[in-house]
PDB file of C-alpha atoms in Angstrom:
ATOM      1  CA  SER A   2      16.821  41.728   9.991  1.00 55.00           C
ATOM      2  CA  LYS A   3      15.067  40.054   7.042  1.00 56.00           C
ATOM      3  CA  SER A   4      18.056  37.859   6.298  1.00 58.00           C
ATOM      4  CA  LYS A   5      18.001  36.494   9.868  1.00 61.00           C
ATOM      5  CA  MET A   6      14.327  35.530   9.754  1.00 66.00           C
ATOM      6  CA  LYS A   7      13.524  32.144   8.232  1.00 70.00           C
ATOM      7  CA  LYS A   8      10.221  31.306   6.660  1.00 74.00           C
ATOM      8  CA  LYS A   9       8.379  28.465   8.313  1.00 79.00           C
ATOM      9  CA  THR A  10       7.859  25.521   5.965  1.00 80.00           C
ATOM     10  CA  THR A  11       4.286  24.390   5.561  1.00 87.00           C
ATOM     11  CA  LYS A  12       3.053  20.802   5.561  1.00 89.00           C
ATOM     12  CA  THR A  13       2.489  20.919   1.822  1.00 89.00           C
ATOM     13  CA  GLN A  14       6.054  22.078   1.219  1.00 88.00           C
ATOM     14  CA  GLU A  15       7.376  19.247   3.370  1.00 87.00           C
ATOM     15  CA  ALA A  16       5.185  16.738   1.527  1.00 84.00           C
ATOM     16  CA  LYS A  17       6.484  17.974  -1.820  1.00 86.00           C
ATOM     17  CA  LYS A  18      10.085  17.563  -0.620  1.00 86.00           C
ATOM     18  CA  ILE A  19       9.351  13.973   0.379  1.00 81.00           C
ATOM     19  CA  LEU A  20       7.700  13.257  -2.968  1.00 80.00           C
ATOM     20  CA  LYS A  21      10.707  14.665  -4.835  1.00 86.00           C
ATOM     21  CA  LYS A  22      13.040  12.367  -2.902  1.00 86.00           C
ATOM     22  CA  LYS A  23      10.716   9.429  -3.730  1.00 77.00           C
ATOM     23  CA  PHE A  24      10.538   8.068  -0.199  1.00 75.00           C
ATOM     24  CA  LYS A  25       7.992   5.369   0.524  1.00 72.00           C
ATOM     25  CA  VAL A  26       5.860   6.777   3.316  1.00 71.00           C
ATOM     26  CA  ASN A  27       3.046   5.186   5.323  1.00 72.00           C
ATOM     27  CA  THR A  28       4.427   1.677   4.996  1.00 74.00           C
ATOM     28  CA  LYS A  29       5.062  -0.848   7.732  1.00 74.00           C
ATOM     29  CA  ILE A  30       6.839  -4.185   7.374  1.00 75.00           C
ATOM     30  CA  VAL A  31       7.198  -6.637  10.275  1.00 79.00           C
ATOM     31  CA  PHE A  32       9.683  -9.534  10.228  1.00 80.00           C
ATOM     32  CA  THR A  33      10.236 -12.498  12.542  1.00 80.00           C
ATOM     33  CA  GLU A  34      13.590 -13.171  14.211  1.00 84.00           C
ATOM     34  CA  ASP A  35      14.393 -15.552  11.347  1.00 82.00           C
ATOM     35  CA  GLY A  36      13.907 -12.778   8.812  1.00 79.00           C
ATOM     36  CA  GLU A  37      10.607 -14.018   7.385  1.00 78.00           C
ATOM     37  CA  LEU A  38       7.922 -11.513   6.419  1.00 73.00           C
ATOM     38  CA  VAL A  39       5.038 -11.483   8.894  1.00 75.00           C
ATOM     39  CA  GLN A  40       3.032  -8.424   7.976  1.00 70.00           C
ATOM     40  CA  GLN A  41       3.176  -5.661   5.419  1.00 68.00           C
ATOM     41  CA  TRP A  42       1.061  -2.522   5.207  1.00 61.00           C
ATOM     42  CA  PRO A  43      -0.365  -1.669   2.706  1.00 61.00           C
ATOM     43  CA  PRO A  44      -0.777  -5.287   1.610  1.00 65.00           C
ATOM     44  CA  VAL A  45       0.803  -6.378  -1.660  1.00 66.00           C
ATOM     45  CA  GLN A  46      -1.639  -7.247  -4.405  1.00 67.00           C
ATOM     46  CA  LYS A  47      -1.729 -10.989  -4.919  1.00 66.00           C
ATOM     47  CA  SER A  48      -3.769 -11.304  -8.117  1.00 66.00           C
ATOM     48  CA  SER A  49      -2.170 -12.200 -11.415  1.00 67.00           C
ATOM     49  CA  LEU A  50      -4.130  -9.408 -13.126  1.00 65.00           C
ATOM     50  CA  ALA A  51      -2.493  -6.792 -10.909  1.00 63.00           C
ATOM     51  CA  LYS A  52       0.968  -8.080 -11.763  1.00 62.00           C
ATOM     52  CA  ALA A  53       0.147  -8.056 -15.475  1.00 65.00           C
ATOM     53  CA  ASP A  54      -1.255  -4.536 -15.173  1.00 62.00           C
ATOM     54  CA  GLU A  55       1.983  -3.263 -13.618  1.00 61.00           C
ATOM     55  CA  GLU A  56       3.924  -4.533 -16.618  1.00 60.00           C
ATOM     56  CA  ASP A  57       1.608  -2.761 -19.080  1.00 60.00           C
ATOM     57  CA  ASP A  58       2.667   0.744 -19.999  1.00 55.00           C
ATOM     58  CA  ALA A  59      -0.740   1.928 -21.181  1.00 60.00           C
ATOM     59  CA  ASN A  60      -1.690   5.558 -20.764  1.00 66.00           C
ATOM     60  CA  GLY A  61      -4.546   6.393 -18.428  1.00 68.00           C
ATOM     61  CA  ILE A  62      -6.664   4.178 -16.217  1.00 72.00           C
ATOM     62  CA  ASP A  63      -8.673   1.290 -17.617  1.00 77.00           C
ATOM     63  CA  LEU A  64     -11.755   1.096 -15.385  1.00 82.00           C
ATOM     64  CA  ASP A  65     -12.843  -2.353 -16.531  1.00 85.00           C
ATOM     65  CA  LYS A  66      -9.420  -3.804 -15.815  1.00 83.00           C
ATOM     66  CA  ALA A  67      -9.314  -2.057 -12.441  1.00 81.00           C
ATOM     67  CA  LYS A  68     -12.709  -3.531 -11.481  1.00 88.00           C
ATOM     68  CA  GLU A  69     -11.521  -7.015 -12.404  1.00 86.00           C
ATOM     69  CA  ILE A  70      -8.367  -6.586 -10.326  1.00 83.00           C
ATOM     70  CA  LEU A  71     -10.398  -5.420  -7.317  1.00 85.00           C
ATOM     71  CA  ARG A  72     -12.808  -8.365  -7.631  1.00 88.00           C
ATOM     72  CA  GLU A  73      -9.898 -10.773  -7.700  1.00 86.00           C
ATOM     73  CA  GLU A  74      -8.242  -9.070  -4.724  1.00 84.00           C
ATOM     74  CA  ASP A  75     -11.540  -9.311  -2.811  1.00 89.00           C
ATOM     75  CA  LYS A  76     -11.335 -13.105  -3.055  1.00 88.00           C
ATOM     76  CA  PHE A  77      -7.963 -13.080  -1.294  1.00 85.00           C
ATOM     77  CA  ASP A  78      -9.178 -10.568   1.300  1.00 86.00           C
ATOM     78  CA  LYS A  79     -12.276 -12.630   2.102  1.00 91.00           C
ATOM     79  CA  GLU A  80     -10.161 -15.737   2.571  1.00 89.00           C
ATOM     80  CA  GLU A  81      -7.813 -13.885   4.952  1.00 86.00           C
ATOM     81  CA  TYR A  82     -10.826 -12.568   6.876  1.00 90.00           C
ATOM     82  CA  ARG A  83     -12.266 -16.093   7.200  1.00 93.00           C
ATOM     83  CA  LYS A  84      -8.952 -17.351   8.570  1.00 92.00           C
ATOM     84  CA  LYS A  85      -8.818 -14.500  11.069  1.00 90.00           C
ATOM     85  CA  ILE A  86     -12.366 -15.202  12.321  1.00 93.00           C
ATOM     86  CA  LYS A  87     -11.689 -18.947  12.623  1.00 92.00           C
ATOM     87  CA  GLU A  88      -8.615 -18.232  14.738  1.00 90.00           C
ATOM     88  CA  LYS A  89     -10.623 -15.856  16.888  1.00 91.00           C
ATOM     89  CA  HIS A  90     -13.308 -18.486  17.598  1.00 91.00           C
ATOM     90  CA  ARG A  91     -10.774 -21.151  18.596  1.00 85.00           C
TER      91      ARG A  91
END
């Protein structure tokens, strides 16, 4: 009877399986009919520092560099927010 019974997989076991297969989860990409990118979640980092940081193969996390990247990304986010508010008021 033990061979017939299957163990129920837990959420953590399922998550580990997904991580092993290296799927990209929690992402959403929306295209127009022409095939142009409209929206992507999570947003791609636009700063030049972030792109340079991806190319570096340094061990560990450099907090100063991470703060600089976030400050630069904030500039892009604020600009997007301003555009969104202007469109809303029109």
